[in-house]
Coordinates of C-alpha atoms and ligand atoms in Angstrom, one line a residue:
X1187 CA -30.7 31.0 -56.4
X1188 CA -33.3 31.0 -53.9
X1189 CA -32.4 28.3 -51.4
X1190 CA -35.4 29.2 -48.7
X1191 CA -38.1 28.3 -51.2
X1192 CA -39.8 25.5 -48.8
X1193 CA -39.2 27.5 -45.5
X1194 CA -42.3 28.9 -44.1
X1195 CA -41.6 32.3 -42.8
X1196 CA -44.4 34.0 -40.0
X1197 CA -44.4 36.8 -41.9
X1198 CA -44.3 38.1 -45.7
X1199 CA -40.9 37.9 -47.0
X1200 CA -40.0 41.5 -47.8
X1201 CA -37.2 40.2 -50.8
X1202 CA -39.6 36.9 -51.5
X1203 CA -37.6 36.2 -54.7
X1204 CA -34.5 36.4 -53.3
X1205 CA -31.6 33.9 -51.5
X1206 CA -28.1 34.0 -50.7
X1207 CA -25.9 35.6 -53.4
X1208 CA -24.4 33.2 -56.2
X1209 CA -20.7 34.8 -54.8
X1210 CA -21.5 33.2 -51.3
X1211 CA -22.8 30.2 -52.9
X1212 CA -19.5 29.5 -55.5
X1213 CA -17.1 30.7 -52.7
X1214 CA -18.8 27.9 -50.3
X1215 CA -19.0 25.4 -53.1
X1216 CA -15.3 26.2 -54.0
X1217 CA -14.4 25.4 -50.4
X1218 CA -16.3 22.3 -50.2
X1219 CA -14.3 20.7 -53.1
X1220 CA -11.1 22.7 -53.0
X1221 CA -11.8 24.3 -56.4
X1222 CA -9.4 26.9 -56.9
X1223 CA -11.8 30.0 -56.4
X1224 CA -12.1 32.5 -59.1
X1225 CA -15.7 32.8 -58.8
X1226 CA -16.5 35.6 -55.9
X1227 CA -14.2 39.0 -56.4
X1228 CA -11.7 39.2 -53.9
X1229 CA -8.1 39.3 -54.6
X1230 CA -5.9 36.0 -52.7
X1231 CA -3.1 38.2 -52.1
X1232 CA -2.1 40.2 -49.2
X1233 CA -2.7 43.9 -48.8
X1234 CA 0.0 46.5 -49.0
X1235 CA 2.0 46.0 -45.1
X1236 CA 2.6 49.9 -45.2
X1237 CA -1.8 50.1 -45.2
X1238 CA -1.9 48.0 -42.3
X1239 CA 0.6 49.8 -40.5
X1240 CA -1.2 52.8 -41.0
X1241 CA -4.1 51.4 -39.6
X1242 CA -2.0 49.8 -36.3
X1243 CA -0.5 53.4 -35.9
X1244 CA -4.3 54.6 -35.5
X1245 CA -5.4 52.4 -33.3
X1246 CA -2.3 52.9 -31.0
X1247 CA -2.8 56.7 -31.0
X1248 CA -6.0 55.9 -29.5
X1249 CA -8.0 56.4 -32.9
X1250 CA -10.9 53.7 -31.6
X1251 CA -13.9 55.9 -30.4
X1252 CA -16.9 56.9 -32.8
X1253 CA -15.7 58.5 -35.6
X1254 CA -18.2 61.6 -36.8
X1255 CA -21.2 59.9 -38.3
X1256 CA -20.3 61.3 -41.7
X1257 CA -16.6 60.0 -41.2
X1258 CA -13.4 61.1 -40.6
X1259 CA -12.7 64.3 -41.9
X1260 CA -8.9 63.6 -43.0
X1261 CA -10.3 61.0 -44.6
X1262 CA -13.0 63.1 -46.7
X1263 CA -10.3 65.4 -47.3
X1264 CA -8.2 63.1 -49.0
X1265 CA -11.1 61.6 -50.8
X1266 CA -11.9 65.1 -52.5
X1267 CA -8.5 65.7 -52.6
X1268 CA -8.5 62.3 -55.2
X1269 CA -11.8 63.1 -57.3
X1270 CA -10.5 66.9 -57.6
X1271 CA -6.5 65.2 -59.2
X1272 CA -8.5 62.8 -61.3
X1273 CA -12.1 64.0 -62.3
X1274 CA -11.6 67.9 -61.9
X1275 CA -14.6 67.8 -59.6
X1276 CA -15.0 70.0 -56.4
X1277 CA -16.3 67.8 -53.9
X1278 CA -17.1 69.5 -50.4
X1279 CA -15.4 67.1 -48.1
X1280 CA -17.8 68.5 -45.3
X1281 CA -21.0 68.6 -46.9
X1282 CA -20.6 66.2 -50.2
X1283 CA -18.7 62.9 -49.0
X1284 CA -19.6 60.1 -46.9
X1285 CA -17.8 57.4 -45.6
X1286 CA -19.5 54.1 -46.2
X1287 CA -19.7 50.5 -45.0
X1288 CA -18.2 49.8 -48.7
X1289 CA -19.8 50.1 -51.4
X1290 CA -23.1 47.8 -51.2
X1291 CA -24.0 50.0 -48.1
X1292 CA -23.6 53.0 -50.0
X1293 CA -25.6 52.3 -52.8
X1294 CA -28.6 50.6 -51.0
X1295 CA -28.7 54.0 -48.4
X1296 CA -28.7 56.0 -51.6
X1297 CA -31.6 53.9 -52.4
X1298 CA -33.3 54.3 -49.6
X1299 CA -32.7 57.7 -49.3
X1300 CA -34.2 59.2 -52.6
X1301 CA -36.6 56.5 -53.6
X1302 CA -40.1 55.9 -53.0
X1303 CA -42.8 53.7 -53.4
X1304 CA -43.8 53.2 -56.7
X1305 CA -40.7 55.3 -57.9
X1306 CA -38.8 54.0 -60.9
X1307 CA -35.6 52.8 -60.9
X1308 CA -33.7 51.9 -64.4
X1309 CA -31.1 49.4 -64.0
X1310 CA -29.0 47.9 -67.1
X1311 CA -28.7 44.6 -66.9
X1312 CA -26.2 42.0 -66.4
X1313 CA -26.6 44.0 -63.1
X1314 CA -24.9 44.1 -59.7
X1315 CA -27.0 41.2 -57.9
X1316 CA -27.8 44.3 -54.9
X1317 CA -29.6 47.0 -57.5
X1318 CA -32.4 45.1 -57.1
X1319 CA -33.5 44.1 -53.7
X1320 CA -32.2 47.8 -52.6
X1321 CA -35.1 49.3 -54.9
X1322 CA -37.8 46.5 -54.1
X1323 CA -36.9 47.2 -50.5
X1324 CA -37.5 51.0 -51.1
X1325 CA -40.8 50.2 -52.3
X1326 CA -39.4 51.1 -56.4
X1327 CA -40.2 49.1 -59.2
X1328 CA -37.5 48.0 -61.2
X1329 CA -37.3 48.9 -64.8
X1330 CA -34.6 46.4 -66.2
X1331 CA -33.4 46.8 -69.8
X1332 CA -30.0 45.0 -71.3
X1333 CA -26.6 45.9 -72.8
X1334 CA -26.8 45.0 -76.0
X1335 CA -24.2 41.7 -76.7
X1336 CA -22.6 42.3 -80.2
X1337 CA -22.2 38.9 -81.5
X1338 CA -19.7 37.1 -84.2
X1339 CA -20.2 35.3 -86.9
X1340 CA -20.5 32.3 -84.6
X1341 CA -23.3 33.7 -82.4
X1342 CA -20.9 33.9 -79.9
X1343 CA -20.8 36.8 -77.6
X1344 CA -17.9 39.6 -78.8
X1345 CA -18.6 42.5 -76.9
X1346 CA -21.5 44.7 -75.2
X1347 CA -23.3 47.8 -76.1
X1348 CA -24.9 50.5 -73.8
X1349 CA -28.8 49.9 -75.1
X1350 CA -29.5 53.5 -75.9
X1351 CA -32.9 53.7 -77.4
X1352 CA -34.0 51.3 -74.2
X1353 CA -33.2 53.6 -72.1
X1354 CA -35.0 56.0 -73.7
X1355 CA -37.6 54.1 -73.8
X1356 CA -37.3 53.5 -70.0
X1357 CA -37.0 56.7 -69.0
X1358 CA -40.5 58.8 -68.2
X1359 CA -41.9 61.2 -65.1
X1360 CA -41.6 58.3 -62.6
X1361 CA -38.5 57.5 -63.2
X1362 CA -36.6 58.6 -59.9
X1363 CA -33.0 56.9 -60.3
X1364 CA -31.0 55.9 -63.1
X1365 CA -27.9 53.2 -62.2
X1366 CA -24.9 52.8 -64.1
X1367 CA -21.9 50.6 -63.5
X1368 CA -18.7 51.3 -64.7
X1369 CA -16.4 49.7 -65.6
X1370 CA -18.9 47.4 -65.5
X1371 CA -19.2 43.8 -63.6
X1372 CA -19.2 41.4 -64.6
X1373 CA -18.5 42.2 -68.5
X1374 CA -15.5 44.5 -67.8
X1375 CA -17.3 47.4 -70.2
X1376 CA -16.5 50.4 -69.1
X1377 CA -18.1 54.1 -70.6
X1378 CA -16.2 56.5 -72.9
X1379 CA -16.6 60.5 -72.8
X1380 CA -19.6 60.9 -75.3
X1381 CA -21.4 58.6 -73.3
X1382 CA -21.7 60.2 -70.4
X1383 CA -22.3 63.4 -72.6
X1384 CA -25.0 61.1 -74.2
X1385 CA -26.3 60.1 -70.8
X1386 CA -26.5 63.5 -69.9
X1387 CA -28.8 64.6 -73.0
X1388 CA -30.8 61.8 -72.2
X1389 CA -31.6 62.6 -68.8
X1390 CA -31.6 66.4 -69.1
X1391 CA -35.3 66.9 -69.4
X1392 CA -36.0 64.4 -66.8
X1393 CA -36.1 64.5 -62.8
X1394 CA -34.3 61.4 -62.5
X1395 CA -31.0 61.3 -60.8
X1396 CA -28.4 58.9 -61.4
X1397 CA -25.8 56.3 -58.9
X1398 CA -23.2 55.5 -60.3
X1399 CA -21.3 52.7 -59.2
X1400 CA -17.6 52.8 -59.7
X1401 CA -15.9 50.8 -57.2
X1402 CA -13.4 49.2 -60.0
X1403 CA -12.8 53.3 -60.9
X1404 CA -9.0 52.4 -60.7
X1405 CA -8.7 49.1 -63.4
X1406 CA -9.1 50.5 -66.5
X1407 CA -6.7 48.9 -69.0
X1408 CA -4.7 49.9 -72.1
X1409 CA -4.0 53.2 -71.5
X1410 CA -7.7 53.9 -71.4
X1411 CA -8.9 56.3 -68.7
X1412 CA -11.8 55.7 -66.3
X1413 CA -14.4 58.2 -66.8
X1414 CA -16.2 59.6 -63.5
X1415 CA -19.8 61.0 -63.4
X1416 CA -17.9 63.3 -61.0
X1417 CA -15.8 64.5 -64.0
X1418 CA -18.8 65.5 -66.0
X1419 CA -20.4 68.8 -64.2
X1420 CA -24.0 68.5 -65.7
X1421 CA -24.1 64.7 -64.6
X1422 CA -22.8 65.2 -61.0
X1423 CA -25.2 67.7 -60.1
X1424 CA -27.6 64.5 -60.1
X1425 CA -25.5 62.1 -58.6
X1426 CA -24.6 60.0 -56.4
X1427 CA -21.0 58.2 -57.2
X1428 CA -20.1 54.8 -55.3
X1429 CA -16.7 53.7 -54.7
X1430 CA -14.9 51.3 -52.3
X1431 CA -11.7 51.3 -50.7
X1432 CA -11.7 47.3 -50.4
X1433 CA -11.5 47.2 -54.6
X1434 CA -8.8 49.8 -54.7
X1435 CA -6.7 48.4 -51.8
X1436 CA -6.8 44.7 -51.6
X1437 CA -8.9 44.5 -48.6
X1438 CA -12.5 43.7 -49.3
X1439 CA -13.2 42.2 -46.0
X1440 CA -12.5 46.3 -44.3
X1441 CA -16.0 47.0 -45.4
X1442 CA -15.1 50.6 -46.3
X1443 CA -15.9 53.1 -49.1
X1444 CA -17.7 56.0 -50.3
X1445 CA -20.4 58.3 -51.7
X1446 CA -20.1 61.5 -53.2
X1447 CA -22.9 64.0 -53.8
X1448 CA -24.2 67.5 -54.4
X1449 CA -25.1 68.6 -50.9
X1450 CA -28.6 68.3 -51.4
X1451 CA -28.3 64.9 -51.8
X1452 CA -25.8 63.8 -49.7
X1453 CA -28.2 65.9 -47.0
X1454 CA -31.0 62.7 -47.4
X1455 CA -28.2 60.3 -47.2
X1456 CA -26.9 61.0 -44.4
X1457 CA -30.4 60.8 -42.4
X1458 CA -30.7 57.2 -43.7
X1459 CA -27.0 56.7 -42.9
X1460 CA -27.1 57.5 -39.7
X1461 CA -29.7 55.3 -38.7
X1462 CA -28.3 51.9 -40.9
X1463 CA -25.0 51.5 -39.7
X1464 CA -24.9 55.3 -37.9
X1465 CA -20.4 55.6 -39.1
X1466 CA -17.6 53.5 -39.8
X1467 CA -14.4 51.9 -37.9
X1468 CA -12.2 54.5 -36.9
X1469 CA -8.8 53.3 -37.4
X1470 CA -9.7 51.8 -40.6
X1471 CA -10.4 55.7 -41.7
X1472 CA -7.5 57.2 -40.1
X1473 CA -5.4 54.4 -41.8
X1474 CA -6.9 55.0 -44.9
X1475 CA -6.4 58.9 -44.9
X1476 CA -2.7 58.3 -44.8
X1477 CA -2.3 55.7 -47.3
X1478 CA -4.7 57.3 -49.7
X1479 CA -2.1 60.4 -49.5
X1480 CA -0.1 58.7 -51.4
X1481 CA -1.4 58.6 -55.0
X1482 CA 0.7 56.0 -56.7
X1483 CA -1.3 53.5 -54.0
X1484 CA -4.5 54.0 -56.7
X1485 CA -2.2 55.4 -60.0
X1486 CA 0.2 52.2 -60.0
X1487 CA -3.2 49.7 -60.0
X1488 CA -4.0 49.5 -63.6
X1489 CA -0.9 48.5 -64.6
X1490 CA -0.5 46.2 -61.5
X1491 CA -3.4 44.5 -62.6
X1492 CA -3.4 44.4 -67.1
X1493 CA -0.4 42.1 -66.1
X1494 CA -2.4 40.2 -64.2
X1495 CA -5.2 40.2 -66.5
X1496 CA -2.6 39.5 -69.6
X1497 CA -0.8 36.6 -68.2
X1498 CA -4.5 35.1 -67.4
X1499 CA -5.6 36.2 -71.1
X1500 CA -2.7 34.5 -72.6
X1501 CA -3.3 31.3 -70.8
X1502 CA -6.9 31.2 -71.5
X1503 CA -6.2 31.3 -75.2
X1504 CA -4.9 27.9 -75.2
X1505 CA -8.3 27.2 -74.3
X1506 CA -11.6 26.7 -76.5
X1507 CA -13.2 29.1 -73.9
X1508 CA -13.4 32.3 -76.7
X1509 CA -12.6 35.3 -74.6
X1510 CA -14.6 38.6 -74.1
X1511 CA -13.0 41.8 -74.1
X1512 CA -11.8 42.8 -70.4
X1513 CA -11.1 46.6 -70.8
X1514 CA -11.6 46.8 -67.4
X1515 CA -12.7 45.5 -63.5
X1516 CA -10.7 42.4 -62.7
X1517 CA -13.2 40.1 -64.1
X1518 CA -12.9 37.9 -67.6
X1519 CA -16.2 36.9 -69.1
X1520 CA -15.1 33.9 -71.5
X1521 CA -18.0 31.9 -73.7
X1522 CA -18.1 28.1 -73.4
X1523 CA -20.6 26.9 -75.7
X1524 CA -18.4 25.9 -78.4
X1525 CA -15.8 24.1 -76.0
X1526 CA -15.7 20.3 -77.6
X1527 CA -17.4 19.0 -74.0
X1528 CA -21.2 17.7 -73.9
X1529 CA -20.9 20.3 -70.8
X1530 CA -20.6 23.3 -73.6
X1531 CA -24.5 22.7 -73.8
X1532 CA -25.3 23.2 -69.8
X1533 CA -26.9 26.4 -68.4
X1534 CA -24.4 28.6 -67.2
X1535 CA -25.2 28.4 -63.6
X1536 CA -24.7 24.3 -64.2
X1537 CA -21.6 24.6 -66.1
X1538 CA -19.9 26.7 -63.2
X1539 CA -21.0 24.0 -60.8
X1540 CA -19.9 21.0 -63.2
X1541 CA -16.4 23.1 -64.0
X1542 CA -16.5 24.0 -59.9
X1543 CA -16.5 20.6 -58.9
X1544 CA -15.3 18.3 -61.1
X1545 CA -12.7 20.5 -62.9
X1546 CA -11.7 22.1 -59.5
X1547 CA -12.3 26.1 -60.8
X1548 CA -14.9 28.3 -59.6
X1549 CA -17.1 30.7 -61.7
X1550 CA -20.2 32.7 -61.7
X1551 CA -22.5 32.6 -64.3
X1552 CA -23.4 35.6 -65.8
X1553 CA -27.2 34.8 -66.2
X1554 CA -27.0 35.5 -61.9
X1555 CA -26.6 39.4 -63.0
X1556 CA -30.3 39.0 -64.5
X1557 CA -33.6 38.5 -63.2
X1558 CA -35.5 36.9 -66.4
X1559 CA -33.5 33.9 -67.4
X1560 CA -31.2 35.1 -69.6
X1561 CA -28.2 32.5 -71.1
X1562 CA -25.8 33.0 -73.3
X1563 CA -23.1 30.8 -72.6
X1564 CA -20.7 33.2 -70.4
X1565 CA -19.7 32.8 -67.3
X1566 CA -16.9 35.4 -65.5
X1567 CA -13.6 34.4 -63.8
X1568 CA -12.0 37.2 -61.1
X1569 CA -8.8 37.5 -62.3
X1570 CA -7.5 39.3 -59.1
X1571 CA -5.2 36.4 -57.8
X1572 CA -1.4 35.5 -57.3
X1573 CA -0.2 34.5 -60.5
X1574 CA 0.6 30.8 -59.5
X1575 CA -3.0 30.2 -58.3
X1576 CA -4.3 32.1 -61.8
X1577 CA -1.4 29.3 -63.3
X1578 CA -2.8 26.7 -61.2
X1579 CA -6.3 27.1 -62.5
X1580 CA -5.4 27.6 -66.3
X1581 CA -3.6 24.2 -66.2
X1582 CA -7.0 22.6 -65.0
X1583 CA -8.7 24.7 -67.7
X1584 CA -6.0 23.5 -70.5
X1585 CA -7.4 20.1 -69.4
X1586 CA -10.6 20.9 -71.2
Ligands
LIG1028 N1 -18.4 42.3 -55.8 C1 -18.0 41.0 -55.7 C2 -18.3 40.2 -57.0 O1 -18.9 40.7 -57.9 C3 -18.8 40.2 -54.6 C4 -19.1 40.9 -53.3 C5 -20.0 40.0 -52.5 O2 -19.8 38.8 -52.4 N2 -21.0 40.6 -52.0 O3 -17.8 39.1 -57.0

């Protein structure tokens, strides 16, 4: 969506293909007609009160000087203290985590910090919208290949598939970085055990290292369980794993999260850390550190949120939208092209704007996540919301 086409910059643009984010975009255009916004991923309700008073109590024992560029250390304590509980990974809070501007900081210093011009990246595409201009801005060329959507008898999109023999096909000597996303946004697919030990074979006689992006670690649903690069030893010794305290906690707009990696790596971060945002608020770490000392704040979340993503499930099955499989994130990817509306036929990015502003619900088409244009009829709802306003925008959505 580039909306600075006719502008006339005084210098070459370095990200000439790109404009403001479709999230920004929906969330403004959700405003402007008081659609009920389940487009951008942010949860409407309020953080836990017993986080914020953590973060009060560290500002008023005078927590509010620079923090150590690397980040608090209680705070990378607890953090390794986490991964070690859930992933059986050693983590060396001093020398292996970093505390992050959230999670889009992370992953574009990662970016910066291990590739170079002409360097390939592989991405897997529907992508994160800031893979991307973080590798074109590195200098990288993007290699892009696609899950693989599994379709029904209908043609209508059922599931996704990791494209294996693309990626082998992608992978070669320049290849620096590999990205993977899971559970995955925006189709909720998240990877089993003998992926990742399929991942691994596939990058074993390679030098490319992998970032893995996992900041929806904690919503994985039906009993499934999320697996961490950080819990397979072969794959962490290349990698650099992303995660975000905003997702896990309800509060987005802190900006904070993570990145774990062997010391070697986390050695080049941190020179290109240092010099992009340099650390972190301080209280918001202290805060964290406490509340993160508490695991039922992170081991309470999937259920907290299958009930959310059930009740929302349930709802949109009174609906001709045919629903994808969410087993995890807090996003539903629902297909609209056989909904009994001469709107069934628009492009995605038109059918969020039609059903954003004259149905009064916002979406975000899932042809945004792609750089060729790429439609298949799906857009993705963020289910993270109080369950009247999730109510609320089913009854418009029953309309239909
Ligand atoms: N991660 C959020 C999403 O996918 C958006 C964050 C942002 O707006 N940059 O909706």
């Amino acid at each position: 969506m580039n909306q600075n086409q006719d502008l006339n910059p005084l210098f070459p643009s370095r990200l000439p293909n790109v404009g403001t984010t479709v999230f920004t975009i929906m969330s403004a255009l959700a405003t402007e007609h008081q659609a009920i916004n389940l487009g951008q991923g942010f949860p409407d309700f309020p953080c836990d009160r017993k986080l914020i008073s953590n973060v009060n109590e560290a500002m008023l024992a005078d927590h509010n000087q620079y923090p150590p560029m690397i980040g608090v250390s209680e705070l990378r304590h607890e953090i390794s203290q986490k991964i070690k509980n859930l992933y059986k990974h050693d983590y060396d809070p001093d020398t292996e985590i970093t505390i992050t501007a959230g999670g889009t900081q992370g992953i574009l210093t990662a970016i910066l910090a291990c590739v170079s011009p002409g360097d390939e990246v592989v991405i897997i595409e529907p992508a994160y919208d800031c893979y991307r201009p973080s590798i074109e801005l590195a200098g990288g060329k993007v290699i892009a290949v696609s899950l693989q959507a599994v379709r029904d008898d209908n043609g209508q999109v059922s599931s996704y598939e990791i494209p294996w023999e693309a990626l082998t096909s992608a992978l070669n000597s320049k290849t620096r970085l590999l990205i993977i996303n899971t559970p995955h946004n925006p189709t909720g697919m998240v990877w089993n055990l003998a992926d990742l030990d399929r991942l691994a074979l596939l990058v074993q006689d390679t030098s490319a290292l992998i970032l893995s992006d996992e900041v929806y670690e904690h919503m994985v649903y039906d009993g499934a369980k999320h697996h961490s690069i950080a819990s397979h030893p072969t794959l962490a010794a290349r990698s650099f794993l992303i995660s975000s305290f905003g997702k896990t906690y309800h509060v987005t707009g802190w900006k904070v999260g993570y990145v774990a990696a062997p010391a070697a790596l986390s050695k080049e971060f941190r020179k290109v850390h240092q010099f992009n945002v340099f650390t972190v608020s301080t209280p918001m770490q202290y805060g964290l550190a406490t509340y993160l000392s508490d695991a039922t704040h992170y081991l309470n979340l999937p259920q907290f949120y299958q009930a959310k993503r059930d009740f929302f499930r349930a709802g949109l099955d009174k609906t001709g939208f045919k629903l994808l499989p969410t087993p995890g994130t807090y996003f539903q990817c629902v297909d609209y092209s056989k909904l009994n509306i001469p709107q069934a036929s628009f492009n995605e990015a038109n059918f969020c704007e039609w059903l954003t502003k004259d149905v009064g619900v916002a979406a975000i088409p899932v042809s945004a996540f792609y750089e060729r244009p790429t439609e298949s009829g799906v857009i993705r709802f963020c289910f993270a919301k109080q369950e009247k306003t999730l109510a609320n925008a089913l009854e418009r959505l029953q309309q239909l």
